[in-house]
mmCIF file of C-alpha atoms and ligand atoms in Angstrom:
data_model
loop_
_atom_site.group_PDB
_atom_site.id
_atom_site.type_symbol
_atom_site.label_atom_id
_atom_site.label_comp_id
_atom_site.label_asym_id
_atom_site.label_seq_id
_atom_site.Cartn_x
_atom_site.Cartn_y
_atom_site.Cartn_z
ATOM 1 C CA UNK A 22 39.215 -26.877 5.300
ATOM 2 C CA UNK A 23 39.519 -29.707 7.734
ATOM 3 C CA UNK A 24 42.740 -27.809 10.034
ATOM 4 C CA UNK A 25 41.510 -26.417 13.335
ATOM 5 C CA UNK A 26 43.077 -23.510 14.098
ATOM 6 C CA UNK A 27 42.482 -22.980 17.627
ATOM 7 C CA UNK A 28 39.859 -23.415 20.337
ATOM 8 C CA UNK A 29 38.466 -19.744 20.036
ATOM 9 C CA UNK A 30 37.848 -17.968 17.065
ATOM 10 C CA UNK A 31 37.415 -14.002 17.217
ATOM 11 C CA UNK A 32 34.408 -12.958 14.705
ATOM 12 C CA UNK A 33 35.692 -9.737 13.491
ATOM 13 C CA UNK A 34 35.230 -8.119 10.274
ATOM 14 C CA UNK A 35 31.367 -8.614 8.750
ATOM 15 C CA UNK A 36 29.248 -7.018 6.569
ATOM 16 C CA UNK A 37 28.250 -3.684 8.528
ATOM 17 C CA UNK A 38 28.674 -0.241 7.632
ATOM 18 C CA UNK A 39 31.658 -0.274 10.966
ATOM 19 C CA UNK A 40 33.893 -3.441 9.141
ATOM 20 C CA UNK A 41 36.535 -1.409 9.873
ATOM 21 C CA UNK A 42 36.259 -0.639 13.480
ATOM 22 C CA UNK A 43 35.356 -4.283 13.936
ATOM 23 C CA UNK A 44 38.959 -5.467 12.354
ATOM 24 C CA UNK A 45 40.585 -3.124 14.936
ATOM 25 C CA UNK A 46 38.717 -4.377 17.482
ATOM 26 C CA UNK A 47 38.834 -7.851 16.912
ATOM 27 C CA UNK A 48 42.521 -8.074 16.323
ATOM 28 C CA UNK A 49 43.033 -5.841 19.274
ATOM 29 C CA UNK A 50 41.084 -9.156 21.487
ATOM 30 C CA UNK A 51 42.882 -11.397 19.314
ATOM 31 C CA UNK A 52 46.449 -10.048 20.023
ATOM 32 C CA UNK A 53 45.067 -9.988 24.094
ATOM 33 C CA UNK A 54 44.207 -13.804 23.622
ATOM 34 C CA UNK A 55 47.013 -14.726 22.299
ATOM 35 C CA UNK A 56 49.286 -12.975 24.699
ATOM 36 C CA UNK A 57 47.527 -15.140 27.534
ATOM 37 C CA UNK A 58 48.175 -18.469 26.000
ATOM 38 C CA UNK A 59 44.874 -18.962 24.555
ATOM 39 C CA UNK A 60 44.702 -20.449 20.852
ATOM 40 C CA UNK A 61 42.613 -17.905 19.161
ATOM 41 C CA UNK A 62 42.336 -17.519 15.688
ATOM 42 C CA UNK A 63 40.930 -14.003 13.400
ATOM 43 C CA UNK A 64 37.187 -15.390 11.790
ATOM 44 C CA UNK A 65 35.280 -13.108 9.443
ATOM 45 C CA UNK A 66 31.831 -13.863 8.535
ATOM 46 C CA UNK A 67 31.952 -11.839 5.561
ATOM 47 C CA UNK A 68 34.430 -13.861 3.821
ATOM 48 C CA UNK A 69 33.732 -17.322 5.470
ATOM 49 C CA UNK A 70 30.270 -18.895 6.199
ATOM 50 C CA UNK A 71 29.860 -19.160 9.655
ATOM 51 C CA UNK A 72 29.242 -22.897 9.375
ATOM 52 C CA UNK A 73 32.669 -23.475 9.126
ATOM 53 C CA UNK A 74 33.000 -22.998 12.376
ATOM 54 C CA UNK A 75 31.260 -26.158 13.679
ATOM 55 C CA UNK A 76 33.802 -27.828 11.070
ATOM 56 C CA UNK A 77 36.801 -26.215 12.529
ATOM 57 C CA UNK A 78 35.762 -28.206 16.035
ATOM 58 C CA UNK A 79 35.616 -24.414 17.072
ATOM 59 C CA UNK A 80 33.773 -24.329 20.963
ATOM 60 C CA UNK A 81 33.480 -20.868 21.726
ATOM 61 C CA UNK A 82 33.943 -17.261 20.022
ATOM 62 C CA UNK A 83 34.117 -13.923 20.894
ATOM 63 C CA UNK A 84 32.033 -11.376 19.013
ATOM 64 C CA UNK A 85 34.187 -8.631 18.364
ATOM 65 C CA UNK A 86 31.284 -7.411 15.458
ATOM 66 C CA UNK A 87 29.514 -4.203 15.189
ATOM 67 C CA UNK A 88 26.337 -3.327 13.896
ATOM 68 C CA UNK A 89 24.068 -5.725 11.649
ATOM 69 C CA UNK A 90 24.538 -8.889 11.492
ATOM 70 C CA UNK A 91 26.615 -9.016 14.628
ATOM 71 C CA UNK A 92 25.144 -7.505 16.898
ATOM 72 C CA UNK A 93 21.699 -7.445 15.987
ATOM 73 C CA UNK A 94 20.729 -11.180 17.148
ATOM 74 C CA UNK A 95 21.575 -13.029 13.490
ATOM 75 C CA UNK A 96 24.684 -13.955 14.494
ATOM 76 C CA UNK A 97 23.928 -14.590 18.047
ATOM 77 C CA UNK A 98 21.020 -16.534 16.687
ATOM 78 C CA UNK A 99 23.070 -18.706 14.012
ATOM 79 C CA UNK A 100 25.747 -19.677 16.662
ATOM 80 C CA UNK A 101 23.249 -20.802 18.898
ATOM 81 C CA UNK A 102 21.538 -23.238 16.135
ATOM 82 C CA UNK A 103 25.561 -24.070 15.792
ATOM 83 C CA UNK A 104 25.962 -24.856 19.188
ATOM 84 C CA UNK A 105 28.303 -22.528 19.836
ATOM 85 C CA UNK A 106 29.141 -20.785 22.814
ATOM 86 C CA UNK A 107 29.665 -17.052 22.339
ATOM 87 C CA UNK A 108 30.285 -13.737 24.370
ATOM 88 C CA UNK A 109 27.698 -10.666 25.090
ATOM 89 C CA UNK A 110 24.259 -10.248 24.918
ATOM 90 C CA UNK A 111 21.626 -12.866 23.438
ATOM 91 C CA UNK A 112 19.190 -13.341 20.089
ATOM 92 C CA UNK A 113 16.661 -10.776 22.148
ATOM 93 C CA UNK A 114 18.472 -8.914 23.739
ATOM 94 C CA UNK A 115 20.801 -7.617 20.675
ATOM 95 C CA UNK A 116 18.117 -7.446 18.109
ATOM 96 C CA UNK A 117 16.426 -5.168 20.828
ATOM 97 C CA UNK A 118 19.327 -3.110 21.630
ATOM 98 C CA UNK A 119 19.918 -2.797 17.953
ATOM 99 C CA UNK A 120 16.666 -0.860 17.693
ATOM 100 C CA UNK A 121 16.764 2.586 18.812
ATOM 101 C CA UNK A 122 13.055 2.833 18.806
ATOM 102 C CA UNK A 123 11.694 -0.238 20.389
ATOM 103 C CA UNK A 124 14.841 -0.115 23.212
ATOM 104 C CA UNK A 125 13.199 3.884 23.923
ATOM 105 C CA UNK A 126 9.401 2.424 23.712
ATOM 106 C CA UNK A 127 10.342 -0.585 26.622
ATOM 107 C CA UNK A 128 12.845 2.167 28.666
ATOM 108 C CA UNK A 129 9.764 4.829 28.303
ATOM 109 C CA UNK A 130 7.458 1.501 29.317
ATOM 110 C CA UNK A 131 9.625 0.994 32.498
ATOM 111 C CA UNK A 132 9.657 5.123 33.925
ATOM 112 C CA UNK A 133 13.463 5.070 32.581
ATOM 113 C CA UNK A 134 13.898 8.382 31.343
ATOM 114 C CA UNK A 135 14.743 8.694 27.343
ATOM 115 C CA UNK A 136 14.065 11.772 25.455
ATOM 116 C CA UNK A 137 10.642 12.015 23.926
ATOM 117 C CA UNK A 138 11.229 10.906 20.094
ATOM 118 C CA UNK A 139 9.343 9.965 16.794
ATOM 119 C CA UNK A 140 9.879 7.316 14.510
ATOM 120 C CA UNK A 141 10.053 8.325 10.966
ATOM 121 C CA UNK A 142 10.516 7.240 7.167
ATOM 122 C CA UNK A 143 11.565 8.823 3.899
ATOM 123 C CA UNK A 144 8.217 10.295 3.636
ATOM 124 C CA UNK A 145 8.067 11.962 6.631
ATOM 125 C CA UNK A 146 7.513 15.538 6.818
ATOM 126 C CA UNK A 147 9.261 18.141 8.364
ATOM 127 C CA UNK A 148 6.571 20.054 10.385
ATOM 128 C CA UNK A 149 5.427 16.575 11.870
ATOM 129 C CA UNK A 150 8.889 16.509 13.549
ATOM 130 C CA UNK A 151 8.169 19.928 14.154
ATOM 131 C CA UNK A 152 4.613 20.148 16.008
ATOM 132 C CA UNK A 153 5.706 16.334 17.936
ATOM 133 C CA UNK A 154 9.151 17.158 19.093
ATOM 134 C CA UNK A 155 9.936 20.780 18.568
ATOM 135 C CA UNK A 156 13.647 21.753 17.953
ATOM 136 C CA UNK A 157 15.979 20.781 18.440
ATOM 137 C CA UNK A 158 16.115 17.296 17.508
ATOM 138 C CA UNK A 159 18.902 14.346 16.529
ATOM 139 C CA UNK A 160 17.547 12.587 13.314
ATOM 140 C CA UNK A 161 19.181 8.939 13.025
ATOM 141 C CA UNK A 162 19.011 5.792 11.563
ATOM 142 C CA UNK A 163 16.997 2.926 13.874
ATOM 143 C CA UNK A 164 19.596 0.476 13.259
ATOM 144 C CA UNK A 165 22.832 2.035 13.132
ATOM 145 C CA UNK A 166 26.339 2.779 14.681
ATOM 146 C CA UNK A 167 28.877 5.107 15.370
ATOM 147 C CA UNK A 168 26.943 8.234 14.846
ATOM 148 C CA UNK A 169 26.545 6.978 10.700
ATOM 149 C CA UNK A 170 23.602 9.101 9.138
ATOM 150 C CA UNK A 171 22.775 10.875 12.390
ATOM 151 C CA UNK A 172 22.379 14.891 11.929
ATOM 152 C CA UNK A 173 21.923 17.631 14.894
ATOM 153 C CA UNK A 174 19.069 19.968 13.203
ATOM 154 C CA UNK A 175 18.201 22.779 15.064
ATOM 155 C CA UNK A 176 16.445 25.210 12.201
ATOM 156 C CA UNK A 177 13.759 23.303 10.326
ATOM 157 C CA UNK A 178 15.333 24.031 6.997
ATOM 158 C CA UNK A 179 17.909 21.325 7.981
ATOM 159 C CA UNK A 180 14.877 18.637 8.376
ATOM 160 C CA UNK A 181 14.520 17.322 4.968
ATOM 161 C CA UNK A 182 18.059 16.592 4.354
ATOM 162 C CA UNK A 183 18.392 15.218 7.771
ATOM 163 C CA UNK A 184 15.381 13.096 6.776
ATOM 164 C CA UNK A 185 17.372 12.248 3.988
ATOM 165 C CA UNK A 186 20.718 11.216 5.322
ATOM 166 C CA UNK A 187 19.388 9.115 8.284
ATOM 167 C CA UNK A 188 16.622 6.889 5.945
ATOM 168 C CA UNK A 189 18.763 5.916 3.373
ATOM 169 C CA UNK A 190 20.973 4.527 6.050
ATOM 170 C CA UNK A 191 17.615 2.764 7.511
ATOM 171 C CA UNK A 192 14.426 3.438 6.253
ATOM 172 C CA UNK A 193 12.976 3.318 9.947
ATOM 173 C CA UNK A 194 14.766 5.984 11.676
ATOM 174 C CA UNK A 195 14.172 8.067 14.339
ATOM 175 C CA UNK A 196 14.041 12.198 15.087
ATOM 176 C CA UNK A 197 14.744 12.699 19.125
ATOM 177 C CA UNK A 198 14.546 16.035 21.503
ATOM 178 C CA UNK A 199 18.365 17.080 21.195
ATOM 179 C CA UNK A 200 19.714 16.966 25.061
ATOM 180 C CA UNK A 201 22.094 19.685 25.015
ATOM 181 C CA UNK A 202 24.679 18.855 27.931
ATOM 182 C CA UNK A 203 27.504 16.207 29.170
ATOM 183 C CA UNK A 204 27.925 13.328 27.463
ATOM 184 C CA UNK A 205 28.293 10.245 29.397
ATOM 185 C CA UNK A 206 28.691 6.271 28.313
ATOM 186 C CA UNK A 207 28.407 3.576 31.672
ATOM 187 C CA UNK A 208 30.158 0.312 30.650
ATOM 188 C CA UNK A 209 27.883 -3.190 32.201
ATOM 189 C CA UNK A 210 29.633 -6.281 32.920
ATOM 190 C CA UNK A 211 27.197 -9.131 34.194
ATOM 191 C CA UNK A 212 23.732 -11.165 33.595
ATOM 192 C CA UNK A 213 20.720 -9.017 33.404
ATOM 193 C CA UNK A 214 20.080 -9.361 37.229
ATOM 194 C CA UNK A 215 23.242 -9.143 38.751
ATOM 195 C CA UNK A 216 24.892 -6.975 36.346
ATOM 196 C CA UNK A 217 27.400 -4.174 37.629
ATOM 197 C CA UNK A 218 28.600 -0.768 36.188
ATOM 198 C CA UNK A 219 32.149 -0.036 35.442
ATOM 199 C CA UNK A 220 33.100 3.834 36.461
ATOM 200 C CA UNK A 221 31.263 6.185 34.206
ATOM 201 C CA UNK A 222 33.384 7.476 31.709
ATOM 202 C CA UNK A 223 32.748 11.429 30.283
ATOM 203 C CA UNK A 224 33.727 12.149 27.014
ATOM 204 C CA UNK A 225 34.014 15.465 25.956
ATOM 205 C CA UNK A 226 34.543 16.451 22.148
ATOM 206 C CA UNK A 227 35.318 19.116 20.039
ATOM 207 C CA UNK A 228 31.886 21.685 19.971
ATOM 208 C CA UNK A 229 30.358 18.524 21.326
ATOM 209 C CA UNK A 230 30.489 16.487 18.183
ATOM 210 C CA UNK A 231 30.963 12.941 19.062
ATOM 211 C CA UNK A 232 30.907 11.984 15.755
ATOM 212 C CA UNK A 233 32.099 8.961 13.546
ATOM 213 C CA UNK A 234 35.550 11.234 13.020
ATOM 214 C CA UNK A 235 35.920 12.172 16.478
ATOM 215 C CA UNK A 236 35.192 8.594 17.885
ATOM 216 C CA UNK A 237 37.918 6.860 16.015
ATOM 217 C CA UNK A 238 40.582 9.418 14.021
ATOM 218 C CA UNK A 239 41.138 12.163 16.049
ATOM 219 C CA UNK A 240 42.745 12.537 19.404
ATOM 220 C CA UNK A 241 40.838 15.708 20.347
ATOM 221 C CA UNK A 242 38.016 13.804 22.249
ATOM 222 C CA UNK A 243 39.134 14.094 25.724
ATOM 223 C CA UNK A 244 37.951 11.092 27.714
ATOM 224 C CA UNK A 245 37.213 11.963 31.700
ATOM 225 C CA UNK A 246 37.287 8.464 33.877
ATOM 226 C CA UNK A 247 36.215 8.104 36.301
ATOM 227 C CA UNK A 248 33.560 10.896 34.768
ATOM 228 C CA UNK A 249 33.657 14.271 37.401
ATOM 229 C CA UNK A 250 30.273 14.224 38.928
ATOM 230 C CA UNK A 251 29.641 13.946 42.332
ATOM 231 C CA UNK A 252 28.936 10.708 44.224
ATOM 232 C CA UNK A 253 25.154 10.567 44.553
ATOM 233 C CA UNK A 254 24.984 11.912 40.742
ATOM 234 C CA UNK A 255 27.493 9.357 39.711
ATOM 235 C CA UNK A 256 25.809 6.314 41.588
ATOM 236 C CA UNK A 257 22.456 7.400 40.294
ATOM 237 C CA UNK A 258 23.652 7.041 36.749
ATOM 238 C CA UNK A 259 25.096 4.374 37.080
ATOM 239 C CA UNK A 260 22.424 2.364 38.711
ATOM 240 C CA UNK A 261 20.055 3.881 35.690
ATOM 241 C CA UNK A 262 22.667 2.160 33.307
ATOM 242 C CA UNK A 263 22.233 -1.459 35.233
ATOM 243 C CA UNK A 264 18.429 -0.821 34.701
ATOM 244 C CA UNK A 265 18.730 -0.264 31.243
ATOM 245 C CA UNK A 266 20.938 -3.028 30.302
ATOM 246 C CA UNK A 267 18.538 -5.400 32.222
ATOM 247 C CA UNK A 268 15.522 -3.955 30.619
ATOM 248 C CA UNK A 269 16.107 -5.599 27.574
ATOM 249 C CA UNK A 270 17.720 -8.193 28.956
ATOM 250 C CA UNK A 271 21.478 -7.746 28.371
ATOM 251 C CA UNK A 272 23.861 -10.527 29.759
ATOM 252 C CA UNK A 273 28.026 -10.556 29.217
ATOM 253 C CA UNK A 274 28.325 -7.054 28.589
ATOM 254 C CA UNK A 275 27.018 -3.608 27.057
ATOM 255 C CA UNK A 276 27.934 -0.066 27.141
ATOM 256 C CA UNK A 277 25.023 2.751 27.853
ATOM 257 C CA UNK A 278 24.901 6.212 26.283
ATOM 258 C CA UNK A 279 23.243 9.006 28.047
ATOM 259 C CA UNK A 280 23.551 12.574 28.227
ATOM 260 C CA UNK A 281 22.992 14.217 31.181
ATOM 261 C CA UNK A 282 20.862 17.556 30.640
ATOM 262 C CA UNK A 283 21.910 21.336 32.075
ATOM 263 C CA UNK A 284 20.023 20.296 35.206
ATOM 264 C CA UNK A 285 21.746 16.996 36.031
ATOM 265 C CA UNK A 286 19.350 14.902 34.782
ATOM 266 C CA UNK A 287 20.482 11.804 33.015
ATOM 267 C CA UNK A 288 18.797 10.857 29.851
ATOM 268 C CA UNK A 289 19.598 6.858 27.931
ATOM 269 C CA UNK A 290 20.191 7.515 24.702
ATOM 270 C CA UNK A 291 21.240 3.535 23.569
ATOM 271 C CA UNK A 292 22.507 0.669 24.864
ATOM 272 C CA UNK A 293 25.888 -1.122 22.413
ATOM 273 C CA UNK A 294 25.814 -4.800 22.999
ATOM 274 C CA UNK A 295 29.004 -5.372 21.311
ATOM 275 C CA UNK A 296 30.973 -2.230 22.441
ATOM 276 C CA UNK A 297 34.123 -1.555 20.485
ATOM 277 C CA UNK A 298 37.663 -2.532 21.957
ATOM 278 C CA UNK A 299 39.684 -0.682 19.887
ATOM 279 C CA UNK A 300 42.908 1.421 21.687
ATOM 280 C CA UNK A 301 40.207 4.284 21.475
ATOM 281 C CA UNK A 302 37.416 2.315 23.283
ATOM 282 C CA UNK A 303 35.804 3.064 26.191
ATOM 283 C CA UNK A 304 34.492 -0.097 27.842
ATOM 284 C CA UNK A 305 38.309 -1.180 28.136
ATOM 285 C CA UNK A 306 39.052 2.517 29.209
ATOM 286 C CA UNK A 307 36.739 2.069 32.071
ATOM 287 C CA UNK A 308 38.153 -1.060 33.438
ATOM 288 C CA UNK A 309 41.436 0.208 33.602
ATOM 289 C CA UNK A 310 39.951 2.696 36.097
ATOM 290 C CA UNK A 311 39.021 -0.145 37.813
ATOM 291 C CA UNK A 312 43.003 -1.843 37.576
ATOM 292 C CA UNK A 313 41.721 -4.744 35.448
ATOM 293 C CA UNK A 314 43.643 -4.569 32.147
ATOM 294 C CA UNK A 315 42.593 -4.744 28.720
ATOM 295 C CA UNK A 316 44.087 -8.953 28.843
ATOM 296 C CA UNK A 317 41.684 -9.633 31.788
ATOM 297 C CA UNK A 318 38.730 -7.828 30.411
ATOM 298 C CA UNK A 319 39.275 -9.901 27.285
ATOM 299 C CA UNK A 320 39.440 -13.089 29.342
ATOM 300 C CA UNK A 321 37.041 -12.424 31.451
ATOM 301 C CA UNK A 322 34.253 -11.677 28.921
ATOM 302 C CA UNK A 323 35.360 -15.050 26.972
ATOM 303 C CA UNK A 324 34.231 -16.977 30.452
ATOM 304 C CA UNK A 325 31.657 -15.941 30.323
ATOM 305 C CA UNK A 326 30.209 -17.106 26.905
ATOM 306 C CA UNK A 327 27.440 -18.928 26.634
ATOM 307 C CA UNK A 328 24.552 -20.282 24.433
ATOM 308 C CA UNK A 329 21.745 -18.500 26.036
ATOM 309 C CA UNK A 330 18.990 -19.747 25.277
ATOM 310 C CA UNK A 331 19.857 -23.304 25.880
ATOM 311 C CA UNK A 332 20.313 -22.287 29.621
ATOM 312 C CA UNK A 333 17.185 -20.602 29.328
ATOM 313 C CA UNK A 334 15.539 -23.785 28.074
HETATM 314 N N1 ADP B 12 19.014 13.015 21.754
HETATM 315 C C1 ADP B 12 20.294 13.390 21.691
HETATM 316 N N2 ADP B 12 20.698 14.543 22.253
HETATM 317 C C2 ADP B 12 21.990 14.939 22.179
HETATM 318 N N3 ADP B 12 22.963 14.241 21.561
HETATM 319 C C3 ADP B 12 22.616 13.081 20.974
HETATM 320 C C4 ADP B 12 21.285 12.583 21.010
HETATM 321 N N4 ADP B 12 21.244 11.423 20.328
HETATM 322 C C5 ADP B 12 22.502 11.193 19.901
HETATM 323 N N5 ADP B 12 23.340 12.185 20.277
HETATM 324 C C6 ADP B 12 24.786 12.277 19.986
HETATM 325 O O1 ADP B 12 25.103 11.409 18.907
HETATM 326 C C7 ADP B 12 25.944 10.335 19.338
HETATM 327 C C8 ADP B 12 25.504 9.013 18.720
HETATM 328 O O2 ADP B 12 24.170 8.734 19.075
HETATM 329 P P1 ADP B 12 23.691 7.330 19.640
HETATM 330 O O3 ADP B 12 22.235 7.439 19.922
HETATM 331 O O4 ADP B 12 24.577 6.899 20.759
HETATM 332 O O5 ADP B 12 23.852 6.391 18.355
HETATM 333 P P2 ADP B 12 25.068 5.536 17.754
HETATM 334 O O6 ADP B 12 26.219 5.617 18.733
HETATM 335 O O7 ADP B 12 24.483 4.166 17.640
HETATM 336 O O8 ADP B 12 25.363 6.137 16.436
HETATM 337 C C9 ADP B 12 25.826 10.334 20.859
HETATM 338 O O9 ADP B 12 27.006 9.782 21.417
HETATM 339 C C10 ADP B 12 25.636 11.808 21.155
HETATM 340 O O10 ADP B 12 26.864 12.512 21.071
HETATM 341 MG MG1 MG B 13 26.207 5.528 20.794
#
């Protein structure tokens, strides 16, 4: 393969458990490329080593991955050994943000409220969850997306196969104090210091089950944006989503998850470093409040790619 096929390639596709949302989102960014004269062309690491990139003459990509290995710092890391500029988040930064439990322990660190958790194996017992957390609780994989092997337990006969469900997804998981209220997600566009949120988006979904289903193949998730809260709430959640995304040192962009308790108290949940950008997504959904289309977002991101830790260096 000696033919280059354009001066960005979109990595789309992979070896995570979300492939498929990946392909939509990637040729979603592709088709926006394209449409603004840039010579993109579709890459998938699963298929193709990523090697062949350098051989394709191939400057910059955008990561339009999900999940492991792509947006858990191996990729990040490979394409900086490449010399390869690419968009988002970092080698630290997304292997962080990949990890539920070490992204609550430096939030928790920091005074940024998360809900109190537990990390847990297959061995773990029920009643430990039990006596440390009470119930309810969430039970999901550490390393995960899109809601895969997470389960809402709120009668301790649900615990084992909760237990179950989230460890064979990965074996470190995680069981965290259910926080029963709105759900919110704060799109970040920026470098960890001067980074800026996009207007908070609300999503609001059947019996408030956000789930894999509901997040991609149904259309009875209403999305509110800009989110109905009022302005002091709104800013304050919003400036807890810059803090967050700087805490583990986010650059190019990120999406926040919180859920904002009965009392109005926001709570981070996670932080995506490679947000989808599918028709359904929500970091494009956001700009649009803002007037700046899908095309731009797209374009904008891709300026900003970088090898980061060459500029570090
Ligand atoms: N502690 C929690 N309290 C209430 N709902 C939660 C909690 N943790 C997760 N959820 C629900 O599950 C969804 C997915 O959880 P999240 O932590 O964002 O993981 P991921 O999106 O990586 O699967 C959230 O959007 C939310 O609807
Ligand atoms: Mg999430």
């Amino acid at each position: 393969m000696t033919e280059r096929k354009g001066e960005v390639a979109v990595l789309m596709g992979g070896a995570s458990a979300e492939r498929e949302i990946s392909l939509r989102s990637g040729r979603g960014v592709l088709a926006a490329l394209q449409s603004r004269g840039v010579q993109a062309f579709a890459f998938d690491p699963a298929v193709q080593p990523l090697d062949d990139l350098r051989r394709l003459g191939v400057e910059r990509v955008f990561i339009a991955l999900h999940g492991r290995y792509g947006e858990d710092g191996t990729v990040q890391g490979a394409l900086e050994l490449l010399g390869i500029a690419y968009t988002g988040s970092g080698v630290q930064a997304s292997a962080l943000a990949i990890d539920k439990i070490r992204t609550k322990q430096i939030w928790s660190f920091l005074g940024l409220p998360t809900p109190q958790s537990l990390a847990i194996g297959p061995l773990s017992q029920p009643h430990e969850i039990v006596a440390a957390l009470g119930l309810p609780v969430v039970v999901k994989p550490c390393r995960e997306g899109s809601t895969l092997g997470l389960s809402k337990v709120h009668r301790v006969e649900e615990l084992e196969a909760a237990i179950a469900l989230a460890t064979r997804s990965d074996a470190l998981s995680l069981a965290e104090q259910l926080i029963a209220g709105r759900e919110l997600t704060v799109a970040v566009l920026g470098e960890a210091s001067q980074a800026r949120a996009l207007p908070i988006v609300e999503i609001r979904a059947p019996e408030g089950n956000y789930d894999y289903q509901h997040k991609y193949f149904t259309e009875d998730t209403e999305y509110l944006c800009p989110a109905p809260l009022d302005a002091e709430l709104g800013a304050r959640v919003q400036a807890l989503a810059v803090r967050a995304y700087a805490a583990l040192g986010c650059s190019g962009w990120g999406r926040v998850d919180l859920m904002l308790d009965a009392g109005g108290n926001p709570w981070l949940l996670e932080v995506n470093t490679s947000p989808g950008m599918t028709d359904h997504s929500l970091v494009p959904m956001a700009a649009r409040a803002l007037g700046i289309s899908y095309a731009d977002l797209v374009l904008r991101l891709l300026d900003a790619a970088s090898l980061k830790l060459r500029a570090a260096a």
